[in-house]
Structure formats: structure tokens, C-alpha cells
PDB file of C-alpha atoms and ligand atoms in Angstrom:
ATOM      1  CA  MET A  77       0.155   0.087   0.088  1.00 97.00           C
ATOM      2  CA  ASP A  78       1.057   3.440  -1.096  1.00 98.00           C
ATOM      3  CA  LEU A  79       0.815   5.507   2.299  1.00 98.00           C
ATOM      4  CA  LYS A  80       2.827   8.458   1.372  1.00 98.00           C
ATOM      5  CA  SER A  81      -0.526   8.936  -0.972  1.00 98.00           C
ATOM      6  CA  TYR A  82      -2.666   9.101   2.217  1.00 98.00           C
ATOM      7  CA  VAL A  83      -0.259  12.421   3.791  1.00 98.00           C
ATOM      8  CA  ARG A  84      -1.509  15.709   2.964  1.00 98.00           C
ATOM      9  CA  ASP A  85       0.416  18.659   2.296  1.00 98.00           C
ATOM     10  CA  ILE A  86      -0.376  21.730   3.841  1.00 98.00           C
ATOM     11  CA  PRO A  87       2.123  23.925   2.866  1.00 98.00           C
ATOM     12  CA  ASP A  88       3.325  27.482   5.211  1.00 97.00           C
ATOM     13  CA  TRP A  89       1.188  25.992   8.172  1.00 96.00           C
ATOM     14  CA  PRO A  90       1.740  26.656  11.557  1.00 90.00           C
ATOM     15  CA  LYS A  91       4.264  28.730   9.824  1.00 90.00           C
ATOM     16  CA  GLU A  92       5.587  30.069   6.329  1.00 93.00           C
ATOM     17  CA  GLY A  93       8.393  27.612   4.921  1.00 92.00           C
ATOM     18  CA  ILE A  94       7.455  24.532   7.035  1.00 91.00           C
ATOM     19  CA  ILE A  95       5.295  21.631   5.058  1.00 96.00           C
ATOM     20  CA  PHE A  96       2.988  19.965   7.352  1.00 97.00           C
ATOM     21  CA  ARG A  97       2.236  16.408   7.114  1.00 98.00           C
ATOM     22  CA  ASP A  98      -1.434  16.028   7.338  1.00 98.00           C
ATOM     23  CA  ILE A  99      -1.498  12.411   8.867  1.00 98.00           C
ATOM     24  CA  THR A 100      -5.575  12.701   9.680  1.00 98.00           C
ATOM     25  CA  PRO A 101      -6.513  11.161   5.554  1.00 98.00           C
ATOM     26  CA  LEU A 102      -4.248   8.392   6.742  1.00 98.00           C
ATOM     27  CA  LEU A 103      -6.164   7.738   9.804  1.00 98.00           C
ATOM     28  CA  GLY A 104      -9.337   8.154   8.709  1.00 98.00           C
ATOM     29  CA  ASP A 105      -9.349   5.409   5.866  1.00 98.00           C
ATOM     30  CA  GLY A 106     -10.051   2.233   8.086  1.00 98.00           C
ATOM     31  CA  ARG A 107      -7.188   0.048   5.917  1.00 98.00           C
ATOM     32  CA  SER A 108      -4.239   2.228   5.887  1.00 98.00           C
ATOM     33  CA  PHE A 109      -4.664   3.276   9.706  1.00 98.00           C
ATOM     34  CA  LYS A 110      -4.626  -0.464  10.179  1.00 98.00           C
ATOM     35  CA  TYR A 111      -2.085  -1.202   7.881  1.00 98.00           C
ATOM     36  CA  ALA A 112       0.544   0.942   9.188  1.00 99.00           C
ATOM     37  CA  ILE A 113      -0.817  -0.228  12.783  1.00 99.00           C
ATOM     38  CA  ASP A 114       0.110  -3.559  11.506  1.00 98.00           C
ATOM     39  CA  MET A 115       3.647  -2.443  10.320  1.00 98.00           C
ATOM     40  CA  ILE A 116       4.923  -1.244  13.016  1.00 99.00           C
ATOM     41  CA  ALA A 117       3.394  -3.922  15.147  1.00 98.00           C
ATOM     42  CA  ASN A 118       4.628  -6.414  13.307  1.00 98.00           C
ATOM     43  CA  HIS A 119       8.274  -5.299  13.504  1.00 98.00           C
ATOM     44  CA  TYR A 120       8.843  -5.082  17.250  1.00 98.00           C
ATOM     45  CA  LYS A 121       5.871  -8.301  17.762  1.00 98.00           C
ATOM     46  CA  ASP A 122       9.085 -10.114  18.748  1.00 98.00           C
ATOM     47  CA  LYS A 123      10.913  -7.356  21.180  1.00 98.00           C
ATOM     48  CA  ASN A 124       9.034  -8.465  24.219  1.00 98.00           C
ATOM     49  CA  ILE A 125       7.162  -4.679  24.445  1.00 98.00           C
ATOM     50  CA  ASN A 126       6.377  -3.656  27.900  1.00 98.00           C
ATOM     51  CA  ALA A 127       4.840  -0.764  26.956  1.00 99.00           C
ATOM     52  CA  VAL A 128       4.228   2.148  24.192  1.00 99.00           C
ATOM     53  CA  LEU A 129       4.967   5.574  24.351  1.00 98.00           C
ATOM     54  CA  GLY A 130       3.002   8.582  22.941  1.00 98.00           C
ATOM     55  CA  ALA A 131       2.832  12.364  23.455  1.00 97.00           C
ATOM     56  CA  GLU A 132      -0.262  14.034  22.885  1.00 96.00           C
ATOM     57  CA  ALA A 133      -2.123  14.785  20.497  1.00 96.00           C
ATOM     58  CA  ARG A 134      -1.206  13.020  17.819  1.00 97.00           C
ATOM     59  CA  GLY A 135       1.300   9.868  19.820  1.00 98.00           C
ATOM     60  CA  PHE A 136      -1.733   8.965  21.575  1.00 98.00           C
ATOM     61  CA  ILE A 137      -3.599   7.873  18.617  1.00 98.00           C
ATOM     62  CA  LEU A 138      -0.839   5.551  17.318  1.00 98.00           C
ATOM     63  CA  ALA A 139       0.299   4.298  20.793  1.00 98.00           C
ATOM     64  CA  SER A 140      -2.655   3.089  21.970  1.00 98.00           C
ATOM     65  CA  ALA A 141      -3.529   1.506  18.972  1.00 98.00           C
ATOM     66  CA  LEU A 142      -0.166  -0.338  19.358  1.00 98.00           C
ATOM     67  CA  ALA A 143      -0.700  -0.782  22.464  1.00 98.00           C
ATOM     68  CA  TYR A 144      -3.834  -3.116  21.772  1.00 98.00           C
ATOM     69  CA  ARG A 145      -2.493  -4.605  18.494  1.00 98.00           C
ATOM     70  CA  LEU A 146       0.737  -5.763  20.653  1.00 98.00           C
ATOM     71  CA  GLY A 147      -1.268  -6.651  23.730  1.00 98.00           C
ATOM     72  CA  CYS A 148       1.066  -4.400  26.030  1.00 98.00           C
ATOM     73  CA  GLY A 149       0.342  -1.274  27.780  1.00 98.00           C
ATOM     74  CA  PHE A 150       0.162   2.097  26.922  1.00 98.00           C
ATOM     75  CA  ILE A 151       1.908   5.046  28.809  1.00 98.00           C
ATOM     76  CA  PRO A 152       0.750   9.199  27.823  1.00 98.00           C
ATOM     77  CA  ALA A 153       3.935  12.004  28.021  1.00 98.00           C
ATOM     78  CA  ARG A 154       1.676  15.209  27.794  1.00 98.00           C
ATOM     79  CA  LYS A 155       2.221  19.056  27.913  1.00 96.00           C
ATOM     80  CA  PRO A 156       3.244  20.669  31.025  1.00 96.00           C
ATOM     81  CA  GLY A 157       0.700  20.736  33.679  1.00 97.00           C
ATOM     82  CA  LYS A 158      -1.977  17.826  32.625  1.00 98.00           C
ATOM     83  CA  LEU A 159      -0.719  15.299  33.950  1.00 98.00           C
ATOM     84  CA  PRO A 160      -2.149  14.617  38.052  1.00 98.00           C
ATOM     85  CA  TYR A 161       0.266  12.808  39.989  1.00 98.00           C
ATOM     86  CA  ASN A 162       4.586  13.600  40.758  1.00 98.00           C
ATOM     87  CA  THR A 163       6.183  14.180  37.156  1.00 98.00           C
ATOM     88  CA  LEU A 164       9.678  14.172  35.184  1.00 98.00           C
ATOM     89  CA  ARG A 165      10.053  16.583  32.970  1.00 97.00           C
ATOM     90  CA  ALA A 166      12.381  17.103  29.320  1.00 97.00           C
ATOM     91  CA  GLU A 167      12.848  20.083  27.517  1.00 94.00           C
ATOM     92  CA  TYR A 168      12.840  19.788  23.286  1.00 90.00           C
ATOM     93  CA  GLU A 169      12.853  22.270  19.984  1.00 82.00           C
ATOM     94  CA  LEU A 170      10.681  21.753  17.845  1.00 75.00           C
ATOM     95  CA  GLU A 171      11.557  22.477  13.978  1.00 60.00           C
ATOM     96  CA  TYR A 172       8.528  25.802  14.850  1.00 63.00           C
ATOM     97  CA  GLY A 173       9.487  26.210  17.931  1.00 72.00           C
ATOM     98  CA  ILE A 174      10.216  25.388  22.139  1.00 84.00           C
ATOM     99  CA  ASP A 175       8.045  22.935  24.075  1.00 92.00           C
ATOM    100  CA  SER A 176       8.473  20.391  26.851  1.00 96.00           C
ATOM    101  CA  LEU A 177       6.932  16.749  27.780  1.00 97.00           C
ATOM    102  CA  GLU A 178       6.116  15.346  31.318  1.00 98.00           C
ATOM    103  CA  MET A 179       5.512  11.578  31.966  1.00 98.00           C
ATOM    104  CA  HIS A 180       4.226  10.324  35.846  1.00 98.00           C
ATOM    105  CA  GLU A 181       7.748   9.252  37.521  1.00 98.00           C
ATOM    106  CA  ASP A 182       6.298   6.001  38.481  1.00 98.00           C
ATOM    107  CA  ALA A 183       5.037   4.782  35.195  1.00 98.00           C
ATOM    108  CA  ILE A 184       7.953   2.632  33.805  1.00 98.00           C
ATOM    109  CA  LYS A 185       9.039  -0.041  36.064  1.00 97.00           C
ATOM    110  CA  PRO A 186      12.764  -0.289  36.041  1.00 97.00           C
ATOM    111  CA  ASN A 187      14.233  -2.347  33.068  1.00 98.00           C
ATOM    112  CA  GLU A 188      10.718  -2.456  31.112  1.00 98.00           C
ATOM    113  CA  ARG A 189      10.959  -1.854  27.598  1.00 99.00           C
ATOM    114  CA  ILE A 190       9.424   0.866  25.743  1.00 99.00           C
ATOM    115  CA  LEU A 191       8.463   1.253  22.430  1.00 99.00           C
ATOM    116  CA  VAL A 192       8.568   5.158  21.727  1.00 98.00           C
ATOM    117  CA  VAL A 193       5.644   6.157  18.906  1.00 98.00           C
ATOM    118  CA  ASP A 194       4.973   9.261  16.641  1.00 98.00           C
ATOM    119  CA  ASP A 195       3.831  10.377  13.917  1.00 98.00           C
ATOM    120  CA  VAL A 196       6.634  12.605  12.505  1.00 97.00           C
ATOM    121  CA  ILE A 197      10.439  12.859  12.710  1.00 97.00           C
ATOM    122  CA  ALA A 198      11.781  15.822  11.939  1.00 93.00           C
ATOM    123  CA  THR A 199      14.908  17.470  13.925  1.00 92.00           C
ATOM    124  CA  GLY A 200      14.237  14.087  16.027  1.00 95.00           C
ATOM    125  CA  GLY A 201      14.021  16.720  19.954  1.00 93.00           C
ATOM    126  CA  THR A 202      10.961  15.330  20.014  1.00 94.00           C
ATOM    127  CA  ALA A 203      11.761  11.956  20.404  1.00 97.00           C
ATOM    128  CA  ALA A 204      14.879  12.586  22.273  1.00 96.00           C
ATOM    129  CA  ALA A 205      13.047  14.297  24.846  1.00 97.00           C
ATOM    130  CA  LYS A 206      11.014  11.062  25.249  1.00 98.00           C
ATOM    131  CA  VAL A 207      14.177   8.792  25.041  1.00 98.00           C
ATOM    132  CA  GLU A 208      15.759  11.054  27.736  1.00 97.00           C
ATOM    133  CA  LEU A 209      12.506  10.593  29.983  1.00 98.00           C
ATOM    134  CA  VAL A 210      12.444   6.212  29.575  1.00 98.00           C
ATOM    135  CA  GLU A 211      15.863   6.451  30.262  1.00 98.00           C
ATOM    136  CA  LYS A 212      15.992   8.386  33.271  1.00 97.00           C
ATOM    137  CA  LEU A 213      12.788   6.285  34.734  1.00 98.00           C
ATOM    138  CA  GLY A 214      14.891   3.134  34.289  1.00 98.00           C
ATOM    139  CA  GLY A 215      12.933   1.761  31.691  1.00 98.00           C
ATOM    140  CA  VAL A 216      14.761   0.300  28.280  1.00 98.00           C
ATOM    141  CA  VAL A 217      13.959   2.090  25.226  1.00 98.00           C
ATOM    142  CA  ALA A 218      13.523  -0.971  22.648  1.00 98.00           C
ATOM    143  CA  GLY A 219      12.383   0.560  19.770  1.00 98.00           C
ATOM    144  CA  ILE A 220      11.681   4.277  17.900  1.00 99.00           C
ATOM    145  CA  ALA A 221       8.377   4.404  15.026  1.00 99.00           C
ATOM    146  CA  PHE A 222       7.606   6.728  13.491  1.00 98.00           C
ATOM    147  CA  LEU A 223       4.636   7.203  10.654  1.00 98.00           C
ATOM    148  CA  ILE A 224       6.754   9.468   8.999  1.00 98.00           C
ATOM    149  CA  GLU A 225      10.333  10.965   8.405  1.00 98.00           C
ATOM    150  CA  LEU A 226      11.865  13.344   7.189  1.00 98.00           C
ATOM    151  CA  SER A 227      15.398  12.349   6.585  1.00 98.00           C
ATOM    152  CA  PHE A 228      16.684  16.200   4.601  1.00 97.00           C
ATOM    153  CA  LEU A 229      16.701  17.424   8.964  1.00 95.00           C
ATOM    154  CA  ASN A 230      18.858  13.745  10.114  1.00 97.00           C
ATOM    155  CA  GLY A 231      16.943  13.784  13.183  1.00 96.00           C
ATOM    156  CA  ARG A 232      17.961  10.199  13.337  1.00 97.00           C
ATOM    157  CA  SER A 233      21.622  11.180  14.713  1.00 97.00           C
ATOM    158  CA  LYS A 234      19.990  12.724  18.154  1.00 96.00           C
ATOM    159  CA  LEU A 235      18.560   9.172  18.819  1.00 97.00           C
ATOM    160  CA  GLY A 236      21.892   6.959  19.241  1.00 94.00           C
ATOM    161  CA  ASP A 237      21.783   3.552  18.412  1.00 95.00           C
ATOM    162  CA  HIS A 238      18.099   2.463  18.515  1.00 98.00           C
ATOM    163  CA  ASP A 239      16.114   0.107  16.383  1.00 98.00           C
ATOM    164  CA  ILE A 240      13.921   2.903  14.800  1.00 98.00           C
ATOM    165  CA  LEU A 241      11.407   2.763  12.321  1.00 98.00           C
ATOM    166  CA  SER A 242       9.635   4.690   9.866  1.00 98.00           C
ATOM    167  CA  LEU A 243       6.750   4.238   7.184  1.00 98.00           C
ATOM    168  CA  ILE A 244       7.142   6.956   4.969  1.00 98.00           C
ATOM    169  CA  THR A 245      10.870   9.378   4.082  1.00 98.00           C
ATOM    170  CA  TYR A 246      10.458  12.912   2.529  1.00 98.00           C
TER     171      TYR A 246
HETATM  172  P1  AMP B1432      11.092  17.038  15.969  1.00 91.61           P
HETATM  173  O1  AMP B1432      10.670  16.879  17.708  1.00 91.61           O
HETATM  174  O2  AMP B1432      11.713  17.798  15.266  1.00 91.61           O
HETATM  175  O3  AMP B1432      11.696  15.668  15.348  1.00 91.61           O
HETATM  176  O4  AMP B1432       9.459  17.510  15.919  1.00 91.61           O
HETATM  177  C1  AMP B1432       8.480  15.963  16.063  1.00 91.61           C
HETATM  178  C2  AMP B1432       7.138  16.519  16.441  1.00 91.61           C
HETATM  179  O5  AMP B1432       6.817  18.218  15.777  1.00 91.61           O
HETATM  180  C3  AMP B1432       6.185  15.670  15.856  1.00 91.61           C
HETATM  181  O6  AMP B1432       5.759  15.837  17.072  1.00 91.61           O
HETATM  182  C4  AMP B1432       5.397  16.013  15.041  1.00 91.61           C
HETATM  183  O7  AMP B1432       4.204  15.365  15.164  1.00 91.61           O
HETATM  184  C5  AMP B1432       5.481  17.869  14.419  1.00 91.61           C
HETATM  185  N1  AMP B1432       6.372  18.359  13.392  1.00 91.61           N
HETATM  186  C6  AMP B1432       7.626  18.831  13.110  1.00 91.61           C
HETATM  187  N2  AMP B1432       7.377  18.603  12.030  1.00 91.61           N
HETATM  188  C7  AMP B1432       6.212  18.743  11.132  1.00 91.61           C
HETATM  189  C8  AMP B1432       5.649  18.119  10.088  1.00 91.61           C
HETATM  190  N3  AMP B1432       6.939  19.025   9.047  1.00 91.61           N
HETATM  191  N4  AMP B1432       4.660  18.115   9.546  1.00 91.61           N
HETATM  192  C9  AMP B1432       4.356  17.300  10.232  1.00 91.61           C
HETATM  193  N5  AMP B1432       4.175  17.435  11.881  1.00 91.61           N
HETATM  194  C10 AMP B1432       5.555  17.978  12.075  1.00 91.61           C
END
């Protein structure tokens, strides 16, 4: 299946010079959504994943579907102030700004194997922040998966020697 044909390009959004890769058509079609989730799940199904970590908002959609498919847990990473219990925070730079993410301090047990998921890897800052949080909490990053990789931004270079999968490359 040509997954790229389900991604809509929005030029100059959210600011000039950025081509936003809109995955809502891919999510909105039952076949492409299932195909994408199954491709990622098949890659990691024998990697003893304990939980899938996704950041709001688009990461939640992918991570929860993957967790269900893999029969493992789901862990949310959220924007500051959203999680009710004690949290750990990591800051990161976006292709178009600066932001931070929080996780509950007890979200991961020591040596649990975590699959980190997001829709897009651009500069790699967001994914690196999630890797930092997983490792600070004593977890093991068992893989990092994306629907889309903007390879010209070389975000992979921020992610070290992990099992990285992306389904669509620009
Ligand atoms: P980065 O930290 O630079 O790798 O940025 C990745 C995060 O920003 C992901 O959560 C994406 O959802 C979002 N993002 C960055 N650039 C784009 C883009 N061109 N199109 C869609 N989402 C993007």
C-alpha cells in the first residue's frame, strides 16, 4: 500500500516555510490506518515490548492502537501541567518552536522495554526528549517508530543506536 498517498501536504503551516504533513487522511481510512499500525506492530512483535509511549496529541492515537495490537500497556507523555501525579519533565526544540513533555514518575518500572511512537520525526528533538524520560525512569528503549521521517533534517542523529522504524520518508 502506498501510505504516502494518504498524507496531505499543507504548505506554510503552522508557519511560513514549513510543509505540514497531515496524517488525518491516513487515520481516516480504515485500511491505511490498520496497515500502518500492523506494519509497526509486526516489526516489534518479537521485541518483548512492555508498553508503548506516545505524546499528545497525535502520538496518543498511534501508541494506543499499537499497544492494543501488541497486547501491552500504553504510557502517555503530556504537555506540562496536564498529568495529575508527580512528574518528570524534558524540554525539546521543535522544527517550529520550543516545548516540553512530562511523564508520571512511576510510569515505567526498572528495565521495562518501551516502544516510543510518534507521527513525524523532523529534527528529532521530541523523540530525544521521550528517550531521555524513558531512560531517566529506568526503562529500556526497545524501539522508536514513526509514520513519517523528514530525512533531510537528520533527526535520527539525535537518537543514538536504537531500532528505529519509519514507514514514509521525505
Ligand atoms: P521534531 O522534534 O523536530 O522531530 O518534531 C517532531 C514533532 O513535531 C512531531 O510530534 C510532529 O508531530 C511535529 N512536526 C514537526 N514537523 C512537522 C511537519 N513538517 N509536519 C507534521 N508534523 C510535524
